[in-house]
PDB file of C-alpha atoms and ligand atoms in Angstrom:
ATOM      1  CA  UNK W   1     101.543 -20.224 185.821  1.00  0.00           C
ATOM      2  CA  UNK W   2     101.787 -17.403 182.948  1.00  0.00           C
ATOM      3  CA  UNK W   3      98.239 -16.293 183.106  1.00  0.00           C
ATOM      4  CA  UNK W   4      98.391 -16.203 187.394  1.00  0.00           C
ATOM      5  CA  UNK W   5     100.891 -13.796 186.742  1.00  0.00           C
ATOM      6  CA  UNK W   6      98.952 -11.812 184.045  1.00  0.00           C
ATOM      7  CA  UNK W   7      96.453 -11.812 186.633  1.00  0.00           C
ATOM      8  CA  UNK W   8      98.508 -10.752 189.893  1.00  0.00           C
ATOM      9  CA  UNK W   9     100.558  -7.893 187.012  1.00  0.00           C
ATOM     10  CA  UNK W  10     103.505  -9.335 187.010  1.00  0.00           C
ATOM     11  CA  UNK W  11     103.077  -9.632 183.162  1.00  0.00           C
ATOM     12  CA  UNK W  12     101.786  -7.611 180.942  1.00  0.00           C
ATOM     13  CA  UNK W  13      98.770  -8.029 178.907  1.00  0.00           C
ATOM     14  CA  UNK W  14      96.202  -5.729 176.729  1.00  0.00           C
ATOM     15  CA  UNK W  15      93.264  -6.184 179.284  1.00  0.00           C
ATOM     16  CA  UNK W  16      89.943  -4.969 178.292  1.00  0.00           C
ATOM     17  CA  UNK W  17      88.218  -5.802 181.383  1.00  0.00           C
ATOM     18  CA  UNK W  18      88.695  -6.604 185.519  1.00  0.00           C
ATOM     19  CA  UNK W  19      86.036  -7.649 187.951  1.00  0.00           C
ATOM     20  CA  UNK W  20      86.098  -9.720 191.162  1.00  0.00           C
ATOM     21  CA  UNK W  21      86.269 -12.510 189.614  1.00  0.00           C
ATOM     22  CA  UNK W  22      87.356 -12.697 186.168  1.00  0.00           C
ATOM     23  CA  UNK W  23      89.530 -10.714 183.837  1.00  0.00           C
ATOM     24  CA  UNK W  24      89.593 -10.399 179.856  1.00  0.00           C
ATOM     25  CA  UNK W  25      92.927  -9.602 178.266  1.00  0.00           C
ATOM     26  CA  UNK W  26      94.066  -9.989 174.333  1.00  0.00           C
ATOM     27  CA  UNK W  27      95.720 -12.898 173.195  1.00  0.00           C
ATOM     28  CA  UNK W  28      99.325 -12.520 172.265  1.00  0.00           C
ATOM     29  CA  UNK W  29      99.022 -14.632 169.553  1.00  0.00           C
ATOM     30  CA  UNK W  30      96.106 -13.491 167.447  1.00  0.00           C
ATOM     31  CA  UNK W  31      93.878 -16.117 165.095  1.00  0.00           C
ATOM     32  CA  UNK W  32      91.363 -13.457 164.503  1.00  0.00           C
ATOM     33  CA  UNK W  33      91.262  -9.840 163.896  1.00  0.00           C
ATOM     34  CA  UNK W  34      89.777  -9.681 167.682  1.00  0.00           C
ATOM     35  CA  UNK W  35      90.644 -12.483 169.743  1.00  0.00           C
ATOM     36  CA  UNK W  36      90.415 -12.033 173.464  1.00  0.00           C
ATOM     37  CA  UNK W  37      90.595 -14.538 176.586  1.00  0.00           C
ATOM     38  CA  UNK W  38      88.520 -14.164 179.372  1.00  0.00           C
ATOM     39  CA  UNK W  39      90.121 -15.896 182.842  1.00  0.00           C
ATOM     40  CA  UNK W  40      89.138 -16.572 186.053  1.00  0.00           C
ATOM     41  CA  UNK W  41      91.593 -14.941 188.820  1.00  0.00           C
ATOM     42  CA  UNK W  42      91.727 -18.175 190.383  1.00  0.00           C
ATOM     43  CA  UNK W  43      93.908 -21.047 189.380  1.00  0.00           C
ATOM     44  CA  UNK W  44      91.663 -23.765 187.948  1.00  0.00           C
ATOM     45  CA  UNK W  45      93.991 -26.260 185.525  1.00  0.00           C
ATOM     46  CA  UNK W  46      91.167 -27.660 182.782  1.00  0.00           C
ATOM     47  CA  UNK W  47      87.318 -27.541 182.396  1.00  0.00           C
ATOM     48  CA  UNK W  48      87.921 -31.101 183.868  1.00  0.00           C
ATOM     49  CA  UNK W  49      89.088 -30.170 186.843  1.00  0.00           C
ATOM     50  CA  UNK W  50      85.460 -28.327 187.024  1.00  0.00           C
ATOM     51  CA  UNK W  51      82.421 -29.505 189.422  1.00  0.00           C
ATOM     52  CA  UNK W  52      79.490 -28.019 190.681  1.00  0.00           C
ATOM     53  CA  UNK W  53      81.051 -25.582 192.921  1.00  0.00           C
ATOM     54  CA  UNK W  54      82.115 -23.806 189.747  1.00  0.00           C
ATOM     55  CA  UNK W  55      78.843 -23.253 188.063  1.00  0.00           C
ATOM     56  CA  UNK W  56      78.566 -19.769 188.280  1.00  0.00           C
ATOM     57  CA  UNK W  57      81.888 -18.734 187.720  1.00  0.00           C
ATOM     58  CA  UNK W  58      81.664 -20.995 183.816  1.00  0.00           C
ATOM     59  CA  UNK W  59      78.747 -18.987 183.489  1.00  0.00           C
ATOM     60  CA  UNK W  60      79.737 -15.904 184.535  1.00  0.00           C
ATOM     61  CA  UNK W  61      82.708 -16.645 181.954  1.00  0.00           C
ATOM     62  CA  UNK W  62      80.276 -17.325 179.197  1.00  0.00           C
ATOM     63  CA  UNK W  63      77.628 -14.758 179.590  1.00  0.00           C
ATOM     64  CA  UNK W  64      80.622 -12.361 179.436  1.00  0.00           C
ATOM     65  CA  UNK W  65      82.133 -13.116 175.710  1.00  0.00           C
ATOM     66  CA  UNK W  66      78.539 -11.536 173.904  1.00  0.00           C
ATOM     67  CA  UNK W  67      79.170  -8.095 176.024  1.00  0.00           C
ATOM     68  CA  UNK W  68      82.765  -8.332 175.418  1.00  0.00           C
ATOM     69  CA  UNK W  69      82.744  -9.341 172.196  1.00  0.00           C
ATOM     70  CA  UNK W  70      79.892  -6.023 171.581  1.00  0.00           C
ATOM     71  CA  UNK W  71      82.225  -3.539 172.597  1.00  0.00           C
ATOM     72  CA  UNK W  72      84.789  -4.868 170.522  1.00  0.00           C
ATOM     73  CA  UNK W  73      82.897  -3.985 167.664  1.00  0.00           C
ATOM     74  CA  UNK W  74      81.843  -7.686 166.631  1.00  0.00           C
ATOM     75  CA  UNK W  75      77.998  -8.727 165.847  1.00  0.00           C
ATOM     76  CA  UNK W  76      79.245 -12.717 166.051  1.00  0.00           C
ATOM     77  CA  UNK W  77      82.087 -14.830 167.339  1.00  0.00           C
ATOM     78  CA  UNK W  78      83.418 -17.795 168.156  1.00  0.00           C
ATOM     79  CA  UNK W  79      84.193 -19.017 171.556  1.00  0.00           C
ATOM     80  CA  UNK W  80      86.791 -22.094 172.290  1.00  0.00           C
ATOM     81  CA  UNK W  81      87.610 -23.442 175.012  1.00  0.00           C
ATOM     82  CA  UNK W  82      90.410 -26.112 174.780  1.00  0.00           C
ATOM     83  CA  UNK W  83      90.865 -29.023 177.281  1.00  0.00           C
ATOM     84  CA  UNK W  84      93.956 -31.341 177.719  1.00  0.00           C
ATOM     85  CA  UNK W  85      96.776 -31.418 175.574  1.00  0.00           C
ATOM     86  CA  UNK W  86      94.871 -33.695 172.677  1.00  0.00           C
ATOM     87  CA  UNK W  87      92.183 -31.074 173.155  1.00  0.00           C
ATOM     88  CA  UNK W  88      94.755 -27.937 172.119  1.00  0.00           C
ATOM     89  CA  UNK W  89      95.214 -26.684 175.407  1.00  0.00           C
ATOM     90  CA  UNK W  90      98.774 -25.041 176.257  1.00  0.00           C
ATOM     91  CA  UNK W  91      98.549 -23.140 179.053  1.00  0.00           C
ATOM     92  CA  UNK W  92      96.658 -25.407 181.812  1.00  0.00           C
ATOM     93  CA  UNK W  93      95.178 -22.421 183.901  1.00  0.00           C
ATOM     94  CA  UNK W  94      91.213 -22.470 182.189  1.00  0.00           C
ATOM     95  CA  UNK W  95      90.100 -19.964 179.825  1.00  0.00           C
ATOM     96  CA  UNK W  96      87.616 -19.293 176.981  1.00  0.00           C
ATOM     97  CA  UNK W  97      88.954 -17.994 173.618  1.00  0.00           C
ATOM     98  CA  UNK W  98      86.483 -15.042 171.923  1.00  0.00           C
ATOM     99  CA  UNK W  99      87.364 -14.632 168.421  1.00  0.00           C
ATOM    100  CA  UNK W 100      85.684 -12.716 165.653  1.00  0.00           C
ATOM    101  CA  UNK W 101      86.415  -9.900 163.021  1.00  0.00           C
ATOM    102  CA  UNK W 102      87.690 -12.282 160.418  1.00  0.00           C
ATOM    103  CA  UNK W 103      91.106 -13.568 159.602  1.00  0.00           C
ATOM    104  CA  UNK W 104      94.201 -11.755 160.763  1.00  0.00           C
ATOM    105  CA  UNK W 105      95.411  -9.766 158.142  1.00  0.00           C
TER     106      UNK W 105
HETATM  107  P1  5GP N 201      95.366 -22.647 174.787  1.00  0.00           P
HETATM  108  O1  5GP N 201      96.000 -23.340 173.622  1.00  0.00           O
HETATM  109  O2  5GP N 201      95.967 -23.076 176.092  1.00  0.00           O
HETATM  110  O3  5GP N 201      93.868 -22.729 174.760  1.00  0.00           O
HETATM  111  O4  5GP N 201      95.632 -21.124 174.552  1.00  0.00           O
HETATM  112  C1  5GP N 201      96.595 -20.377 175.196  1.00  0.00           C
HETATM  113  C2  5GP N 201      96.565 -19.031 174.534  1.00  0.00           C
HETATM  114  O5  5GP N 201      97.241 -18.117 175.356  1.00  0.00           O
HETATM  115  C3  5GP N 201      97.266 -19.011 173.163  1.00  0.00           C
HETATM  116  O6  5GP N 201      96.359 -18.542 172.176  1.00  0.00           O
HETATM  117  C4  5GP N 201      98.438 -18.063 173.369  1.00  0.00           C
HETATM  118  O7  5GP N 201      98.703 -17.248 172.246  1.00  0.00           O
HETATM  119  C5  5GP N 201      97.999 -17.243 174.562  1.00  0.00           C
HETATM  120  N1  5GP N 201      99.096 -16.803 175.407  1.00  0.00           N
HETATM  121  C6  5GP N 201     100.112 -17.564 175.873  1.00  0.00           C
HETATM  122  N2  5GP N 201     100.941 -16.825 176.627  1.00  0.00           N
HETATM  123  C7  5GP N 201     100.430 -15.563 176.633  1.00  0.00           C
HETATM  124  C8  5GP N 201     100.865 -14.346 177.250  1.00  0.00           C
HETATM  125  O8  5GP N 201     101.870 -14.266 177.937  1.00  0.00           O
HETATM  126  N3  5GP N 201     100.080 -13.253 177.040  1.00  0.00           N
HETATM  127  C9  5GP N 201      98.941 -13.297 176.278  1.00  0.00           C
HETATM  128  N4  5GP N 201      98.258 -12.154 176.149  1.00  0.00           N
HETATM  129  N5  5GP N 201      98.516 -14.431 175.681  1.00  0.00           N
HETATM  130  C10 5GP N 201      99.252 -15.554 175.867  1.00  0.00           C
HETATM  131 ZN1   ZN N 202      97.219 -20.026 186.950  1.00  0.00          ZN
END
């Protein structure tokens, strides 16, 4: 899985921020002038796959886009979260999209 191995180094990736659970690193493929992921560090395929052990840790993943988003400069954003192929989703290890700034140049 591409983003396990962002996550373990193996690959690189602009990260903008690390904690025990979670890390945030810049898309490769920008759709905004700032568009960032935030992932958990463990493998999880979709927001289906989801139950109530993972409550905190979708929270935790939410809560963080506003103070990400903040010192990226942005007052609003978007945040997407795709789920299933028919729902967008390409790389099946779960993450939330944070994009703002406007349209890439
Ligand atoms: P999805 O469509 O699964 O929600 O989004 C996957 C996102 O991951 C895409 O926006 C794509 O550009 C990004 N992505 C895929 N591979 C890499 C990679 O190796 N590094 C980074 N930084 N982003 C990636
Ligand atoms: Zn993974």
């Amino acid at each position: 899985c591409i983003f396990c191995k962002i996550v373990a180094g193996d690959i690189p990736a602009k990260r903008l921020y690390e904690d025990d659970a979670l890390i945030a690193f810049h898309d490769i493929r920008p759709q905004a002038k700032v568009h960032f992921l935030i992932v958990p560090k463990a493998h999880i395929e979709t927001l289906k796959t989801c139950n109530d052990s993972h409550t905190e840790l979708l929270g935790r993943m939410l809560l963080l886009a506003p103070k990400l988003a903040a010192e990226q400069g942005l007052f609003g954003f978007k945040t997407v979260m795709h789920v299933e192929r028919e729902g967008g989703q390409e790389v099946f290890h779960i993450h939330l999209h944070v994009l703002g700034g406007g349209p890439v140049a």
